[in-house]
C-alpha angles and dihedrals in degrees: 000000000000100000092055100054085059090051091052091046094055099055086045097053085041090051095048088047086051101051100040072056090056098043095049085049098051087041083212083184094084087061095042094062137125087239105052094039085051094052092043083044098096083059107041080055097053093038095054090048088060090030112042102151095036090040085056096038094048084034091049090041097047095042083050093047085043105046090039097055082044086231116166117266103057083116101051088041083063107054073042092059092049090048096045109035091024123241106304108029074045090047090046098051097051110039083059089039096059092040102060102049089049089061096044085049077045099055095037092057086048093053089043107038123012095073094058097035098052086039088058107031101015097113077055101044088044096107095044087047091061093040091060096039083060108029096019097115098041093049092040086056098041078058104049091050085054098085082192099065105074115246095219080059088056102043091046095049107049089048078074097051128073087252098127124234092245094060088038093065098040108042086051104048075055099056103041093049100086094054083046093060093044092048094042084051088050096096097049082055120101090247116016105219111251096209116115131218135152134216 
């Protein structure tokens, strides 16, 4: 049993390798811009009026490749989602879309890495285990509502923490849905903001 979970976790470290080489060497940033989704917007818009249901499923598939790879544009994809599918529909899609990819990073870094970690530093990680067996939840929300702290720090840390899967996800589709809000409203404001972050 054991030796099959290395082996998994192999593939699974080579895989990730593999695809972060693919992505620096695509550079899908250029086409993740500000810039470029602003020029296609006229047609997104007109495809998901037609569209509605494929426009969400391939919306929804590409924010989740996009946020779970940490590749630049999430950002840009979200002031997208409220231009093209309107505020709520917008609101709705990606505060499930970055979710969901945070979990998966979440659950990757737990296969690969909390075993080894806890086996080698876990008489030193013991108050901060039962801190986050008690208060987990509580602290993993107080970060998520703190849009300074990155989102890819929090999901691979507390892969390496007890907090469990199920609180993980919750607590964090919780805390990231008022900037989404606020980010999903940004093209009905006067002046959408041209800085650029991902999840």
């Amino acid at each position: 049993m054991e030796e099959k979970i290395k082996q998994v976790r192999i593939l699974l470290t080579t895989t990730i390798v593999l695809s972060l080489m693919a992505v620096l060497w695509v550079s899908p940033d250029q086409h993740l811009s500000l810039v470029f989704i602003k020029s296609q917007m006229n047609a997104l818009q007109t495809y998901a009026a037609a569209h509605p249901l494929s426009a969400t499923v391939v919306g929804f598939a590409v924010y989740v490749a996009v946020t779970a790879m940490s590749i630049p544009g999430a950002f840009a994809m979200t002031l997208m989602a409220g231009a093209v599918f309107g505020i709520i529909w917008g609101v709705l899609v990606v505060s499930f879309a970055s979710t969901v990819p945070a979990t998966i990073a979440f659950l990757v870094v737990r296969l690969l890495f909390q075993e080894p970690v806890q086996m080698h530093f876990g008489h030193h990680l013991k108050a901060i285990n039962e801190g986050i067996l008690r208060d987990g939840p509580v602290y993993l929300l107080t970060l998520r509502l703190m849009p300074i702290v990155p989102f890819i720090g929090i999901n691979l840390v507390m892969a390496l923490t007890p907090i469990s899967a199920k609180n993980f996800y919750l607590y964090s589709q919780i805390g990231m849905f008022p900037a989404t809000v606020i980010f999903v409203n940004a093209p009905a404001c006067p002046e959408a903001p041209e800085t650029s972050t991902t999840r």
